[in-house]
Short mmCIF file of C-alpha atoms and ligand atoms in Angstrom, two decimals:
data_model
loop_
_atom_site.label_atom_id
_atom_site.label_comp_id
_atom_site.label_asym_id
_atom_site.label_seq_id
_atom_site.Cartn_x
_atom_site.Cartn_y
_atom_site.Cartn_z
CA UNK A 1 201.52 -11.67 166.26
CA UNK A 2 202.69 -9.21 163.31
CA UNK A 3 202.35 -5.81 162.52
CA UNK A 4 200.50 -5.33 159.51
CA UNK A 5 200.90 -2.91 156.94
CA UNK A 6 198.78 0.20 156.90
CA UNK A 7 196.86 1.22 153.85
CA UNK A 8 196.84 5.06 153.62
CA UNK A 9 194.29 7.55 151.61
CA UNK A 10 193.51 6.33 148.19
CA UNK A 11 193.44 3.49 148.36
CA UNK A 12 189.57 2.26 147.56
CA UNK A 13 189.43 -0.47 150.65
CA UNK A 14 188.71 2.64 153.02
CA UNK A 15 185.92 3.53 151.22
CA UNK A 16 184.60 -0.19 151.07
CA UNK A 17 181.42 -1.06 152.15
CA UNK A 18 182.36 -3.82 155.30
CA UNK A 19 180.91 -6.97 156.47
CA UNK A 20 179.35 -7.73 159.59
CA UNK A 21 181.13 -10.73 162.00
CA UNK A 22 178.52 -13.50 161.99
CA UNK A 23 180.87 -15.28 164.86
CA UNK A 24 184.54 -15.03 166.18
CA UNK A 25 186.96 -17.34 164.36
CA UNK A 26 190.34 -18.45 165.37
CA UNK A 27 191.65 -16.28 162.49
CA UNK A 28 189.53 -13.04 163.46
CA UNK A 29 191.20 -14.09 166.91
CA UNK A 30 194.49 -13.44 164.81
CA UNK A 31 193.48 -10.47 163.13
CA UNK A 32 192.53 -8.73 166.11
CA UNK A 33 195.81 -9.11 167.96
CA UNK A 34 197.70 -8.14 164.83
CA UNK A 35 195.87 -5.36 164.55
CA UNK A 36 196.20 -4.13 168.23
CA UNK A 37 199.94 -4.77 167.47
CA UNK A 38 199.88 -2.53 164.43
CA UNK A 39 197.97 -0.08 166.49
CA UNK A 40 200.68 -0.07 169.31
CA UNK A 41 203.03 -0.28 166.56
CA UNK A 42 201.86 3.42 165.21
CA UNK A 43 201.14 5.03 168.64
CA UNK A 44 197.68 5.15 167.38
CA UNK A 45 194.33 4.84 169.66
CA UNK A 46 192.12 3.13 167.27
CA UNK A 47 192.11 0.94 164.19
CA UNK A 48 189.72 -0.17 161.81
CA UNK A 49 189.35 -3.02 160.02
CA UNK A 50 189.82 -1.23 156.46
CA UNK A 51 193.17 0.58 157.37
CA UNK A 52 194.50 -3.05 157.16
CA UNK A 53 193.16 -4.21 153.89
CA UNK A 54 189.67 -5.89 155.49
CA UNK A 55 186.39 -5.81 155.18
CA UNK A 56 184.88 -7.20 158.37
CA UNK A 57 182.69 -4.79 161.00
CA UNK A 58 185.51 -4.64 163.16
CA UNK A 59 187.88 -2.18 164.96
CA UNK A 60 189.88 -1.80 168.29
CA UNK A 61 190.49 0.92 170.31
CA UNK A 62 193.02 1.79 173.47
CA UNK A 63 192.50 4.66 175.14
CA UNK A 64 194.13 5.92 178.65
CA UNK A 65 194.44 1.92 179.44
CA UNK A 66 191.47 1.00 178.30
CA UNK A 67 191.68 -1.22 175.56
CA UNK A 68 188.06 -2.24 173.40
CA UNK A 69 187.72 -5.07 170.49
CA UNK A 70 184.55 -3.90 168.99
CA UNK A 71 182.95 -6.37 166.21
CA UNK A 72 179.81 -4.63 164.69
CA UNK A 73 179.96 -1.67 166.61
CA UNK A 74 177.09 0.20 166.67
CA UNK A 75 176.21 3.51 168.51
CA UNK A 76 173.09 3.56 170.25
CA UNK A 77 173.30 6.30 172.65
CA UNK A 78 174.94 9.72 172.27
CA UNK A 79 174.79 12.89 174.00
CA UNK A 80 176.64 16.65 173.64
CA UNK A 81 179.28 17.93 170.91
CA UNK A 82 183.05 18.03 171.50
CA UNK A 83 185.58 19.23 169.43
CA UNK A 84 188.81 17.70 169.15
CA UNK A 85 191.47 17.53 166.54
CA UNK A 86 191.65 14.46 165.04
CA UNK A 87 194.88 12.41 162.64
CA UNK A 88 194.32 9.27 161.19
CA UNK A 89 196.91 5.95 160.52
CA UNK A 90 195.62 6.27 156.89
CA UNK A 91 196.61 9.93 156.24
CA UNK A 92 199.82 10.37 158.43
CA UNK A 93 200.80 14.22 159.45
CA UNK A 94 197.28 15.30 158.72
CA UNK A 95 194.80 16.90 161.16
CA UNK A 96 191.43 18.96 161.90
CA UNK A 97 189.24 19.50 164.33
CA UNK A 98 186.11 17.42 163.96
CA UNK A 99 182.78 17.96 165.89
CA UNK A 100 181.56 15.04 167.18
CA UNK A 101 179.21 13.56 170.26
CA UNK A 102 180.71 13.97 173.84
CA UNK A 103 179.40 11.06 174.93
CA UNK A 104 178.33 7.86 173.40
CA UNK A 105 177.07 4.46 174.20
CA UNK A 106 178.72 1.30 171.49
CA UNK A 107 176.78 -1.94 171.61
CA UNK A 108 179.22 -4.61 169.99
CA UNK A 109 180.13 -8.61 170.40
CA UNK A 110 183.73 -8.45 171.74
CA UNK A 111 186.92 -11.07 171.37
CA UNK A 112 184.31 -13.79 173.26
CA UNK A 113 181.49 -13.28 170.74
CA UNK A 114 179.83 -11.45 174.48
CA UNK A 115 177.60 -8.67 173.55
CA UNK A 116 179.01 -5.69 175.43
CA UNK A 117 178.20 -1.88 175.81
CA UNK A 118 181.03 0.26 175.64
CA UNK A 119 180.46 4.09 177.38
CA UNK A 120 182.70 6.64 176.71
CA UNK A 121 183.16 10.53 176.84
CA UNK A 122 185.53 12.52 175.70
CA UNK A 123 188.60 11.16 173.85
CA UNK A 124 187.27 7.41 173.75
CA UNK A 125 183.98 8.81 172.24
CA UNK A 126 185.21 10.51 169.43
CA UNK A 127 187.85 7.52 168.98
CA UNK A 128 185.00 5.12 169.24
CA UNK A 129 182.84 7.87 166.19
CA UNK A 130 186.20 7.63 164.23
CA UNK A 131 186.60 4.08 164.22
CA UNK A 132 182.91 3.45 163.60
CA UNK A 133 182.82 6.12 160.62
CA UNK A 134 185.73 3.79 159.33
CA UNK A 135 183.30 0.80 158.64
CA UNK A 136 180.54 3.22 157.32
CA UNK A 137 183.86 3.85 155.13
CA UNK A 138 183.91 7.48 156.48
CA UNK A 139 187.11 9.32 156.70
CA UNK A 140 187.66 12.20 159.29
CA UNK A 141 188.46 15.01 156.93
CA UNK A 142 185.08 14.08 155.48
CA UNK A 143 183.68 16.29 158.03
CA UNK A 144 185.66 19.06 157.56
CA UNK A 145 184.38 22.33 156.05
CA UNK A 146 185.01 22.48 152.15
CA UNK A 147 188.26 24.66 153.09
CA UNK A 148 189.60 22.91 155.60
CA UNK A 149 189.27 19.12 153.82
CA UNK A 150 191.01 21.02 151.07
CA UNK A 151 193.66 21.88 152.95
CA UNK A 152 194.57 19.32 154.17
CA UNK A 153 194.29 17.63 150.66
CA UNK A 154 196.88 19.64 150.39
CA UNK A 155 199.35 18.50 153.23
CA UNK A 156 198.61 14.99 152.03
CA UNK A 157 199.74 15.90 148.74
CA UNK A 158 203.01 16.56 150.21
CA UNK A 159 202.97 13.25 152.71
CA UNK A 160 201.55 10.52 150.19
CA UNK A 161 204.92 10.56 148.03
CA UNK A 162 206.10 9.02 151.21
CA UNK A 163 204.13 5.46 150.51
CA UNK A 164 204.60 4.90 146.78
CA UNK A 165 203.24 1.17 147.39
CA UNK A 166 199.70 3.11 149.22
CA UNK A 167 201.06 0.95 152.60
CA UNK A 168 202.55 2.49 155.43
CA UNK A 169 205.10 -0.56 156.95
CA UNK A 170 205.93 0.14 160.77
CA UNK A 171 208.82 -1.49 162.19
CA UNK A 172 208.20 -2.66 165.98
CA UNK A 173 209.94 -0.41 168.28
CA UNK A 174 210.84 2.68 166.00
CA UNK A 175 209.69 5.75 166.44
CA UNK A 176 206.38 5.67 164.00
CA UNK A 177 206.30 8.84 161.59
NI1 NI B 1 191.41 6.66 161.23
#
């Protein structure tokens, strides 16, 4: 397994349109425990297939224990509004509060090619709407108000000189940023 790199805001891949998995290869096998790697890696819930340079329907999340490979997620169910503030592995050190569904139901194939339905409320529902919005290449701050994306445009200003290269590298077992 290996942490990947990170891309972080700007660079076009998370705004890419993404693929769906016709059927789980030995290398998507790969990609997904890399990616749960880089996840742990980052202290991050969720990761989506874009954040790593890909273009496949996929993401995982890991919430409270619970860990989910999701390939083609789709939401089918949803019920209620939360509001919780959200951060992103792409745009380190920025936040906002995002309105999202309380509860939703994801239909997916998971690491077996198995369909599966994945129910979750509260913080694995608006991971699960964060993740999914990543392969509809959807950022978070994209539902912010028009003053509140633009500021925190501005903290990102100050963060991005931080990854000249547009990657974020993690090393395994220090303290992510
Ligand atoms: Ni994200």
């Amino acid at each position: 397994m290996a942490v990947l790199p990170i891309v972080v805001l700007g660079d076009p891949v998370l705004r890419a349109e993404t693929r769906p998995v016709a059927a789980v290869t030995d290398e998507l096998r790969t990609l997904v425990a890399d990616m749960f790697e880089t996840m742990r890696a980052a202290e991050g819930i969720g990761l989506a297939a874009p954040q790593v340079g890909r273009t496949e329907r996929l993401c995982v999340v890991e919430v409270e224990g619970q860990a989910f490979t999701l390939f083609n997620p789709e939401i089918i169910a949803r019920e209620g509004t939360i509001k919780w503030e959200e951060g992103c592995l792409s745009i380190p050190e920025v936040f906002g509060w995002v309105e999202r569904a309380q509860y939703v139901k994801v239909r997916a194939m998971d690491l077996d090619g198995t369909e599966i339905e994945v129910e979750g409320r509260d913080l694995l529902a608006v991971c699960m709407q964060h993740e999914i919005d990543h392969l509809d290449g959807k950022l978070f701050i994209d539902h912010l108000s028009f003053l509140k994306k633009r500021a925190a445009m501005a903290a990102w200003e100050k963060e991005k000189g931080k990854y000249p290269t547009g990657l974020r590298i993690l090393v395994p077992g220090e303290k992510a940023e």
